[in-house]
mmCIF file of C-alpha atoms and ligand atoms in Angstrom:
data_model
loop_
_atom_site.group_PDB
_atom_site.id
_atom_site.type_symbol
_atom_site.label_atom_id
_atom_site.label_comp_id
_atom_site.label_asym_id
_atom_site.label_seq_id
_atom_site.Cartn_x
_atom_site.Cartn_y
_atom_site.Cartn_z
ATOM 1 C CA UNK A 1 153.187 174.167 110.596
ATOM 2 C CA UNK A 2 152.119 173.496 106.792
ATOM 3 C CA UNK A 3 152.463 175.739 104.468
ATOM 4 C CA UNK A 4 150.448 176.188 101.278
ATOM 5 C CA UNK A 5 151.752 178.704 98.325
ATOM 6 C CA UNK A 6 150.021 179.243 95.477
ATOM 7 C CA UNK A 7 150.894 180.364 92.073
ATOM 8 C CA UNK A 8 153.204 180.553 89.171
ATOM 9 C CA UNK A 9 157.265 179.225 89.017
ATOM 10 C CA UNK A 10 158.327 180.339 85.428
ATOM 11 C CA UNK A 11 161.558 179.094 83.586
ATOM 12 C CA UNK A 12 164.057 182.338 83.407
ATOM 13 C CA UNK A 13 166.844 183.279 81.287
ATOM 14 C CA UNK A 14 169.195 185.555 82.633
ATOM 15 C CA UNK A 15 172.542 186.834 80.605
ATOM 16 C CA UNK A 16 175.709 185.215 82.050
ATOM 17 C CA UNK A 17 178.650 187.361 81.907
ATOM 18 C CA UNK A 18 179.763 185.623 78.466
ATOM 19 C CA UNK A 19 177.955 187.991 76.526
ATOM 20 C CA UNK A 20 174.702 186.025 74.569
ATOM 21 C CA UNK A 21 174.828 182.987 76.622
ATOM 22 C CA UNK A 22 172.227 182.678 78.700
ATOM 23 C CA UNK A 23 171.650 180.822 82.205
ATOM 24 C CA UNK A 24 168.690 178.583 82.791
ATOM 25 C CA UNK A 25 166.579 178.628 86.158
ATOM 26 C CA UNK A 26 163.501 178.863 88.079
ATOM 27 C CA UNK A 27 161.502 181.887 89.658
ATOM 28 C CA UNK A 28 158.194 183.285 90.572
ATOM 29 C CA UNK A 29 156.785 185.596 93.553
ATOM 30 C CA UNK A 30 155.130 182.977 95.098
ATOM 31 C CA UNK A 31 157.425 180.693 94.543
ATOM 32 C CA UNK A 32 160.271 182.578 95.734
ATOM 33 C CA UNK A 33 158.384 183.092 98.954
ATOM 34 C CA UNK A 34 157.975 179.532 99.293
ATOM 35 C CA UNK A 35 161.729 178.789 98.421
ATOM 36 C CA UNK A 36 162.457 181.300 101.671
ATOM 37 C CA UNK A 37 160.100 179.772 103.606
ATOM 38 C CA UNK A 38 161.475 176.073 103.574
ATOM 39 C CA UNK A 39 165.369 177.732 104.596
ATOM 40 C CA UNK A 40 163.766 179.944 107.378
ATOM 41 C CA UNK A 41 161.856 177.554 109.078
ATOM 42 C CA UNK A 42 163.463 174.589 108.576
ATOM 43 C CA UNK A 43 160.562 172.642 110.519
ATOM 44 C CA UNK A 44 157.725 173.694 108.309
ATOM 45 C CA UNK A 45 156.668 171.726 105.208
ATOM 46 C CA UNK A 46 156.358 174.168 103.144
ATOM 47 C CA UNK A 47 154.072 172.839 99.727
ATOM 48 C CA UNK A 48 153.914 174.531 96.063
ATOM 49 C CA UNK A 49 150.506 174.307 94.601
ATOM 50 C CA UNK A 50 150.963 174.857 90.489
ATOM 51 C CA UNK A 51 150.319 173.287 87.522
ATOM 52 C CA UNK A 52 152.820 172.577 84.903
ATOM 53 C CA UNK A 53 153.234 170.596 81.569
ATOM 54 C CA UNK A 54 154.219 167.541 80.668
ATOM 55 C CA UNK A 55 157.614 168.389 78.566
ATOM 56 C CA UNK A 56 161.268 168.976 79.996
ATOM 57 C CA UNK A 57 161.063 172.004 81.380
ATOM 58 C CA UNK A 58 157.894 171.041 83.282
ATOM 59 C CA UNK A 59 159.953 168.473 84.736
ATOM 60 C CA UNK A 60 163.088 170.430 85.174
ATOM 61 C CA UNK A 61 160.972 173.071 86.947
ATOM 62 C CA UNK A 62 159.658 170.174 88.962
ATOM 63 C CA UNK A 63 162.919 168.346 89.885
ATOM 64 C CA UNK A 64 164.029 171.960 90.907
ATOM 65 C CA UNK A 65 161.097 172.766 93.202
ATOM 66 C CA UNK A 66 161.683 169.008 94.677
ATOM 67 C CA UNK A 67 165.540 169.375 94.977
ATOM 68 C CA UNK A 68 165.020 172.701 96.865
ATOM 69 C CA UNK A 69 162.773 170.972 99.749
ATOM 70 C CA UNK A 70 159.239 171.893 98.420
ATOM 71 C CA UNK A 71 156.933 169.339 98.183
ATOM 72 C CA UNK A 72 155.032 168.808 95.177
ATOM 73 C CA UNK A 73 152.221 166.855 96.479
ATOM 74 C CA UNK A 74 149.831 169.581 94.699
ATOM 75 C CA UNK A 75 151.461 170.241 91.239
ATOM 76 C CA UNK A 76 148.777 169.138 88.500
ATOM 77 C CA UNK A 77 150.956 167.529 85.203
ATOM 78 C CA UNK A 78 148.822 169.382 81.909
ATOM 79 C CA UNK A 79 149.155 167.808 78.627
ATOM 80 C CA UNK A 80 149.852 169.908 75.820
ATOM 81 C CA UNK A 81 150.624 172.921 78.134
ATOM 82 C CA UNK A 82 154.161 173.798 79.219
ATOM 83 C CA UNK A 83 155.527 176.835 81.771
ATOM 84 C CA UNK A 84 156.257 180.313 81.589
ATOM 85 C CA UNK A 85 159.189 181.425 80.264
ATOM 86 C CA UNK A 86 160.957 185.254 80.977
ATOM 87 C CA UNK A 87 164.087 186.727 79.299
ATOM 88 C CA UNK A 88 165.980 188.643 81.416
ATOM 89 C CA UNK A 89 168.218 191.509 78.782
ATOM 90 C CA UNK A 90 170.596 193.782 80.413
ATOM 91 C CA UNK A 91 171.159 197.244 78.742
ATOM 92 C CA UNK A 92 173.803 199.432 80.531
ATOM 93 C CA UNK A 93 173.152 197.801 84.123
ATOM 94 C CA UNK A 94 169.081 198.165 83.570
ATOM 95 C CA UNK A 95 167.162 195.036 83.164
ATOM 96 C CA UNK A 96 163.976 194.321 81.469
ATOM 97 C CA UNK A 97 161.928 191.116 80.997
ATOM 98 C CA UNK A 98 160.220 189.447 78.496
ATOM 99 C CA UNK A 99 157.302 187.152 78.459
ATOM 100 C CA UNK A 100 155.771 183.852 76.989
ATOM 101 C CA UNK A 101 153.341 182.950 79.681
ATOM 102 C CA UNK A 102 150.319 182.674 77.634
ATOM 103 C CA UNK A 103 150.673 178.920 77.269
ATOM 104 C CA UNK A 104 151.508 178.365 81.040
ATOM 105 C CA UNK A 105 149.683 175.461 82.547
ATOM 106 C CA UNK A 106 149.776 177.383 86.105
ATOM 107 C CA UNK A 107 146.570 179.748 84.044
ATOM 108 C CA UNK A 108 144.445 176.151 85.153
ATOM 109 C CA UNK A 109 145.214 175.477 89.089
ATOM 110 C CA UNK A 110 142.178 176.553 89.957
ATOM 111 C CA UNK A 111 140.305 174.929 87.413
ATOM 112 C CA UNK A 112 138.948 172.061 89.759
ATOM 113 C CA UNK A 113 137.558 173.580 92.872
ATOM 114 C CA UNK A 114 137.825 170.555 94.615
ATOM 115 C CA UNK A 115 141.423 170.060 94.131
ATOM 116 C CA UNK A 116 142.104 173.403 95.363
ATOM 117 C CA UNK A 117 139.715 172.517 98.428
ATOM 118 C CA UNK A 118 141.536 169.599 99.475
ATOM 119 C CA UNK A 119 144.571 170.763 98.959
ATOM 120 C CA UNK A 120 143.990 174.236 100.973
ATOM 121 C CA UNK A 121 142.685 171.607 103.807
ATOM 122 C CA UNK A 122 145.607 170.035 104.271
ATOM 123 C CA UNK A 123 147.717 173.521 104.787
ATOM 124 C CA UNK A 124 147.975 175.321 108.093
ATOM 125 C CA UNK A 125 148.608 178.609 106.492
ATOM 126 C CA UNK A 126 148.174 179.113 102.745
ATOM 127 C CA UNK A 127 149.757 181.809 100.862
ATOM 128 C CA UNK A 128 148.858 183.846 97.495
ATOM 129 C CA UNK A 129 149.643 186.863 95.556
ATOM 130 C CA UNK A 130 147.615 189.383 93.179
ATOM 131 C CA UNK A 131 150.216 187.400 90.306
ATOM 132 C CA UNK A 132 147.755 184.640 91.061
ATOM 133 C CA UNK A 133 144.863 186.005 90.567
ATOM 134 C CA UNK A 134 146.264 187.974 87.799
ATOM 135 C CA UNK A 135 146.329 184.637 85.765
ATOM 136 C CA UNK A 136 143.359 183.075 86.162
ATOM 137 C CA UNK A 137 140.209 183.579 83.947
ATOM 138 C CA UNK A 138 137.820 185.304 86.206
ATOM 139 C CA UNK A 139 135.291 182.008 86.520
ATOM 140 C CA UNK A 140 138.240 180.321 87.730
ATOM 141 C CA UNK A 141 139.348 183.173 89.735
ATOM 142 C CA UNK A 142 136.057 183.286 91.393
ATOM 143 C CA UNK A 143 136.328 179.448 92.575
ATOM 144 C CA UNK A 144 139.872 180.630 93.561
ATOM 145 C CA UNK A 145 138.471 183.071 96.124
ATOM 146 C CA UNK A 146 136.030 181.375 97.639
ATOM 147 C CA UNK A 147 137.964 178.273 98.328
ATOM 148 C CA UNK A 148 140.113 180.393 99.944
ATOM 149 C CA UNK A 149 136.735 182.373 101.992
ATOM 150 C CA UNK A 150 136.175 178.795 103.019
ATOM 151 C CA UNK A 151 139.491 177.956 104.087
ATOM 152 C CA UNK A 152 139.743 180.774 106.051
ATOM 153 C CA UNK A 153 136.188 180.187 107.577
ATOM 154 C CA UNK A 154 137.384 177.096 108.585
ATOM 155 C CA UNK A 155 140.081 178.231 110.371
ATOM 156 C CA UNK A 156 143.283 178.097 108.001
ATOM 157 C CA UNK A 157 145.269 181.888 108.066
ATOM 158 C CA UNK A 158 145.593 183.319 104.685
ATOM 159 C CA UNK A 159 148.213 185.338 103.382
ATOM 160 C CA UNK A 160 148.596 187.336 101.000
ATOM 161 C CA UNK A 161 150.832 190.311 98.356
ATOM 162 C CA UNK A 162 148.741 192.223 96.474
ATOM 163 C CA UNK A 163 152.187 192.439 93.764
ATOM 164 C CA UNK A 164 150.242 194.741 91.537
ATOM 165 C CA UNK A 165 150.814 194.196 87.906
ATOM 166 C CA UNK A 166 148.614 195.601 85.163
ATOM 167 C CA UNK A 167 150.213 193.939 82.495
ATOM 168 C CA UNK A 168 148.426 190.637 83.630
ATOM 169 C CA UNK A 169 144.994 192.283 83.668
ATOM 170 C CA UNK A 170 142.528 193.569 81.301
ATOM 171 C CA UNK A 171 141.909 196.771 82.935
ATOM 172 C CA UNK A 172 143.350 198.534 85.588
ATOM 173 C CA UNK A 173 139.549 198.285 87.391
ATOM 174 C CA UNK A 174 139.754 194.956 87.075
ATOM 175 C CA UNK A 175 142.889 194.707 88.623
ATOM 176 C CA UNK A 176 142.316 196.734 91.826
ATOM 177 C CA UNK A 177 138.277 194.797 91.893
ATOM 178 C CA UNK A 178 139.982 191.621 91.873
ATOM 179 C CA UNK A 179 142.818 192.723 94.221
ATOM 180 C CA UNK A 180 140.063 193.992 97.157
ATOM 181 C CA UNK A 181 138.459 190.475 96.680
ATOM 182 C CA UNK A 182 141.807 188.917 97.270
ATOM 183 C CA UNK A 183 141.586 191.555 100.318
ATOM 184 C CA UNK A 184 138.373 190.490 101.316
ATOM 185 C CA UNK A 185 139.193 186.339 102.076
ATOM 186 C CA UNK A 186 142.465 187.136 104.034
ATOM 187 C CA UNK A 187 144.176 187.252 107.234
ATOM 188 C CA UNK A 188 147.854 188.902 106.488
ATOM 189 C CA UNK A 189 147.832 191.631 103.675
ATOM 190 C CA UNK A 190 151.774 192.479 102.761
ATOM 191 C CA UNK A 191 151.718 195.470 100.132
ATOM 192 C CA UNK A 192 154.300 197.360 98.596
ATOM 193 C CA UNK A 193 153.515 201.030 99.674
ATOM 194 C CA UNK A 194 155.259 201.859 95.938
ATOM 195 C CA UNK A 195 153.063 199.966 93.817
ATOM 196 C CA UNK A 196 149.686 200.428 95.973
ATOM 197 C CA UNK A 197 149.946 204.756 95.927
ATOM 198 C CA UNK A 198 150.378 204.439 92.249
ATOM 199 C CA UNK A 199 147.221 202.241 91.790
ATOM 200 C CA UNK A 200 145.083 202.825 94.449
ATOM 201 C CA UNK A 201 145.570 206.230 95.471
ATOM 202 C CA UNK A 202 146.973 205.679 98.744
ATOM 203 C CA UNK A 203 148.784 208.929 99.399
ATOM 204 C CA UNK A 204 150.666 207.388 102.709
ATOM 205 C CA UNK A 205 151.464 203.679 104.099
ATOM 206 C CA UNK A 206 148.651 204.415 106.986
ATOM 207 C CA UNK A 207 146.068 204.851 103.890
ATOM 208 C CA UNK A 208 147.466 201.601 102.732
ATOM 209 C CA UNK A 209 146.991 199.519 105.427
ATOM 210 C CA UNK A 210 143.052 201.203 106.711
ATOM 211 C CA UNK A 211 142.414 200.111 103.179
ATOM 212 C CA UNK A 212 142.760 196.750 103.962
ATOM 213 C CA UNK A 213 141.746 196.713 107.627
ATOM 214 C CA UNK A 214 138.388 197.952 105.866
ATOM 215 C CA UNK A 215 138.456 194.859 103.349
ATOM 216 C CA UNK A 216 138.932 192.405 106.611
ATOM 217 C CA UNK A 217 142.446 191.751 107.238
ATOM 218 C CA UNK A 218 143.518 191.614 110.042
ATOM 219 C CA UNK A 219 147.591 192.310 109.938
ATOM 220 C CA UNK A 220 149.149 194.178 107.422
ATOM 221 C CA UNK A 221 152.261 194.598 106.837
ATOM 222 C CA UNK A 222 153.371 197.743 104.410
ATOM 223 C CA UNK A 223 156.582 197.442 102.415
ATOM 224 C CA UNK A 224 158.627 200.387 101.266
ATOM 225 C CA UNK A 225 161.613 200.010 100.360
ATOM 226 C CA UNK A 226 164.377 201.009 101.727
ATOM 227 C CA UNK A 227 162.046 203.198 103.610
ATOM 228 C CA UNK A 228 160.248 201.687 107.311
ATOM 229 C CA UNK A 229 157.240 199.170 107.115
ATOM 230 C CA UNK A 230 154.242 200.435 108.782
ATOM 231 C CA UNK A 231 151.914 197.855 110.426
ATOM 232 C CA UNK A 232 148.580 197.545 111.913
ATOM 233 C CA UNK A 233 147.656 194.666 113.792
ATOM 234 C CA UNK A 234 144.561 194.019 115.919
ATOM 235 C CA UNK A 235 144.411 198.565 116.254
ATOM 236 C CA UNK A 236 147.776 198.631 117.450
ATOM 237 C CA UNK A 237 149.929 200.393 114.716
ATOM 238 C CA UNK A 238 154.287 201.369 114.060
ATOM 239 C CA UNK A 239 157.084 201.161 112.618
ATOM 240 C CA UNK A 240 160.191 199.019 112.090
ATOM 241 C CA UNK A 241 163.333 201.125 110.991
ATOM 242 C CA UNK A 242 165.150 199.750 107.542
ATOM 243 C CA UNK A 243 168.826 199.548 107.506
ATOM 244 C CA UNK A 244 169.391 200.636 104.127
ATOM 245 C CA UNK A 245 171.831 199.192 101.644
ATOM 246 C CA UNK A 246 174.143 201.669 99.555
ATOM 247 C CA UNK A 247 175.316 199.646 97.340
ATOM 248 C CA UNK A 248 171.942 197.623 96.037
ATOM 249 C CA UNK A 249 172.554 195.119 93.250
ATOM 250 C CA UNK A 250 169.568 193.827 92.721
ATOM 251 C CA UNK A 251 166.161 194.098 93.908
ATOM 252 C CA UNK A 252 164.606 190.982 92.461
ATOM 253 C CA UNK A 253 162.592 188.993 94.525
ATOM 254 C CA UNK A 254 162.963 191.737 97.937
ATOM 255 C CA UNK A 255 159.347 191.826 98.950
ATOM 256 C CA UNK A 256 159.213 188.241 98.196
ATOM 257 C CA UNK A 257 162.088 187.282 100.434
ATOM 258 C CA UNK A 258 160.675 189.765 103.123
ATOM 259 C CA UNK A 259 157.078 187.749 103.132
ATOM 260 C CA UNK A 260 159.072 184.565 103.450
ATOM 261 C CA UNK A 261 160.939 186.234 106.509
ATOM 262 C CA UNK A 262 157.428 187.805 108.216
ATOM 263 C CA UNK A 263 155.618 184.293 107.627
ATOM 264 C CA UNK A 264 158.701 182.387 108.840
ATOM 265 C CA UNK A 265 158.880 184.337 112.116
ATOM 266 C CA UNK A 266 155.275 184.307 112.755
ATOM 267 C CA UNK A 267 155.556 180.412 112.019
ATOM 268 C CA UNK A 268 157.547 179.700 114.256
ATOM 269 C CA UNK A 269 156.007 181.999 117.331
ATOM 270 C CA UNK A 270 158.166 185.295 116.866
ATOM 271 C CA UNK A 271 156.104 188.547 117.877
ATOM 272 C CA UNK A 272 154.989 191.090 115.207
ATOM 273 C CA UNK A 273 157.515 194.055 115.559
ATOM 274 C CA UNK A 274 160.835 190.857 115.471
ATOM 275 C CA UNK A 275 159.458 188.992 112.567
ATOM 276 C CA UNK A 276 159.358 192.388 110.651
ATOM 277 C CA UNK A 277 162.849 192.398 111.712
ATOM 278 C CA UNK A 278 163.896 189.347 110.911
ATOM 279 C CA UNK A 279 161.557 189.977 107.389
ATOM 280 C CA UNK A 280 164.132 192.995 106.641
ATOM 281 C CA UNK A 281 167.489 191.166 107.464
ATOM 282 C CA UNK A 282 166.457 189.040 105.002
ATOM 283 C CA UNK A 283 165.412 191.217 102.607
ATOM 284 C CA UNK A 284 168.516 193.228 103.361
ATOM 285 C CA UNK A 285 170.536 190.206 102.455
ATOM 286 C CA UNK A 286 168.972 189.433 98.845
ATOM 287 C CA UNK A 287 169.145 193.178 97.798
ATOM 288 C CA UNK A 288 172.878 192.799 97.682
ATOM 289 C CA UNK A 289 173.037 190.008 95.636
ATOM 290 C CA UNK A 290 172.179 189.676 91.889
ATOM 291 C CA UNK A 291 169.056 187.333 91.093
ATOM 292 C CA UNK A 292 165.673 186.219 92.656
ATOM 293 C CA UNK A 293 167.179 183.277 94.896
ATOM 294 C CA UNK A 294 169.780 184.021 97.006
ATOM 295 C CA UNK A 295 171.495 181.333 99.054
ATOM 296 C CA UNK A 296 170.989 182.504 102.519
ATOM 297 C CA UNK A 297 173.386 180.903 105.155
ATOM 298 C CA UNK A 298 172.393 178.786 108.328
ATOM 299 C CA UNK A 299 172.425 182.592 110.106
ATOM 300 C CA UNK A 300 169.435 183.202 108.534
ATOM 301 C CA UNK A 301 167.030 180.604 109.434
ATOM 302 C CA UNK A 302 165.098 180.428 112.765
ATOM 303 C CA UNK A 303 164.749 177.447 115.191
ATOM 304 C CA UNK A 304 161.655 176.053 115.161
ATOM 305 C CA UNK A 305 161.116 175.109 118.765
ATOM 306 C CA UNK A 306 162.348 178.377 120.341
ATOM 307 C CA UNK A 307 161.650 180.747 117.916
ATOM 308 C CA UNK A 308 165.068 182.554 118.092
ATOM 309 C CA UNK A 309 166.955 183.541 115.552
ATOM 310 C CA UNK A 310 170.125 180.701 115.046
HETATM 311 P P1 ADP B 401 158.881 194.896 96.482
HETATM 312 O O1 ADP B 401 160.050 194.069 96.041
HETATM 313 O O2 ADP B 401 157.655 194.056 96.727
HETATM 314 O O3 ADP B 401 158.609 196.110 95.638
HETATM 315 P P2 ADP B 401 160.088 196.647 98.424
HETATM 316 O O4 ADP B 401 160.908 197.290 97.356
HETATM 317 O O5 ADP B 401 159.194 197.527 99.194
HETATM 318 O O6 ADP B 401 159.235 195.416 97.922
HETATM 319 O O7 ADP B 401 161.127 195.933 99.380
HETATM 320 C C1 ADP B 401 160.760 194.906 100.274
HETATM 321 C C2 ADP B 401 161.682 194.934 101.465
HETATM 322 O O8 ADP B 401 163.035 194.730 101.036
HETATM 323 C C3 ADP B 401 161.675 196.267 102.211
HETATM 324 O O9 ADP B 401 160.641 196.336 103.156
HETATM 325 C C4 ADP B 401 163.056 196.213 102.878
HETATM 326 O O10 ADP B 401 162.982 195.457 104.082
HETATM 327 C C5 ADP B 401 163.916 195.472 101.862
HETATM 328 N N1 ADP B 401 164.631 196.440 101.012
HETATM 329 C C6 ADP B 401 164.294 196.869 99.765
HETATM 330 N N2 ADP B 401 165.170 197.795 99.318
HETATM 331 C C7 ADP B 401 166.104 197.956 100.300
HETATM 332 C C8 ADP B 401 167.272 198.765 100.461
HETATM 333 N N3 ADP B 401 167.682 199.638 99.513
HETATM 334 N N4 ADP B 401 167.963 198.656 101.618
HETATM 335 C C9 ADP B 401 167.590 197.798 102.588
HETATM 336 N N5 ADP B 401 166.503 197.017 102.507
HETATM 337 C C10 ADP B 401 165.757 197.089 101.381
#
């Protein structure tokens, strides 16, 4: 199985526990998913299609994706561009984030539509998020699509998290337009039941995922916190029960992790209602602990032959 994520990785600061120091790393949703993905299933090769700059950090963030068993066949070096950067500030236990993204060579992976072609071709499943579209202009956006509308009519399954956020978009139309498009090219839809009933409406998880089963997809998958997921697949339709934490510490990265989990099972030949399961335990697991990458032990990967959980 090869695996093809698209998107953003952004430098982060986050506070240390020395108050005004502050602790350099790596994040991003669909990089997180892909960081999952290569310690679930250890026998895919998972790859990391970005663009970054030519400076340090471009290389840090590089070396980083490298060092964590990504390969980086597909990252396009910019001149003059460098990453994203976020500030993480804590303020009585509540954090918020700050942004420089605006010069982030990531905005220009889809610039070259033949790039994107050939690397899509080379992928098995590929793997997206509405933060990728979100930063795209919408001429590149538009090649963005319909590589991925040939991709999938060539066969490849596409993936993909709606991760609503107006703050990337002009409107909130243009969001939700761009977001049924997204719809429209894929195979696996995995929404957050939170964010879609505030944007679209949806006044239940079943809304949710007709939604998409009207825009094409074929599985979806509906987060919800610590509430069940609701899926759909091929007209069958249920629930998986969540086990849910008391004591959360931090929810960074959850429906990231959980995506990594679903894909992972599926990957490696797990039925729908287990690789939810497996999706949650996971999920379950980086809830608890404080950041967007969570070491998660040899328990939590899957074998790639058998498809059981090791
Ligand atoms: P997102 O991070 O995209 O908003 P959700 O908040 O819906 O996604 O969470 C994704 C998944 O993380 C859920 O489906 C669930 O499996 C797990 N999860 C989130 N919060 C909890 C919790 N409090 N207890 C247990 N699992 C949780």
């Amino acid at each position: 199985m090869r695996v093809l994520a698209i998107g953003e990785c952004m430098a982060e600061l986050a506070p240390t526990d020395n108050a005004g120091d502050f602790r350099l790393g790596f994040a991003g949703d669909t990089f997180n998913t892909a960081w999952y993905l290569t310690r679930c299933a250890p026998n895919a090769t998972v790859s990391y299609l970005t663009a970054v700059g030519t400076d340090a950090l471009s290389q840090n963030l590089t070396a980083f994706m490298r060092s964590s068993g990504l390969d980086d066949s597909f990252v396009q070096t910019i001149p003059d561009k460098s990453v994203g950067l976020y500030l993480i500030s804590l303020k009585q236990g509540e954090r918020s984030f700050s942004y420089w993204r605006d010069q982030s060579a990531a905005r220009s992976l889809a610039d070259d539509p033949a790039r994107l072609a050939k690397a899509m071709d080379s992928a098995n499943l590929i793997y997206f998020s509405g933060i990728t579209l979100g930063i795209l202009a919408p001429k590149q956006r538009q090649f963005f699509i319909s590589a991925l509308k040939d991709a999938r009519a060539s066969g490849k399954i596409i993936a993909f998290d709606p991760n609503l956020r107006p703050m990337l978009w002009e409107s909130a139309d243009t969001m939700t337009n761009a977001i049924m498009q997204g719809a429209g090219v894929s195979d696996i839809l995995l929404p957050s039941f939170e964010d879609e009933s505030v944007w679209f409406d949806d006044a239940t998880p079943r809304a949710t995922a007709q939604r998409y089963i009207e825009a094409g997809a074929t599985t979806i998958i509906v987060k919800n916190g610590s509430e069940s997921v609701y899926f759909v697949e091929d007209g069958a339709s249920g629930e998986v029960p969540v086990k849910p934490v008391s004591d959360v510490v931090d929810t960074t990265a959850a429906g990231d992790s959980f995506n990594a989990g679903f894909l992972a099972g599926r990957a490696t030949g797990l039925g729908l209602r287990d690789s939810i399961a497996f999706a949650c335990r996971l999920s379950r697991k980086v809830v608890q602990h404080r950041g967007a990458l969570v070491p998660v032990e040899a328990s939590t990967a899957l074998d790639g032959d058998t498809g059981r959980l090791v």
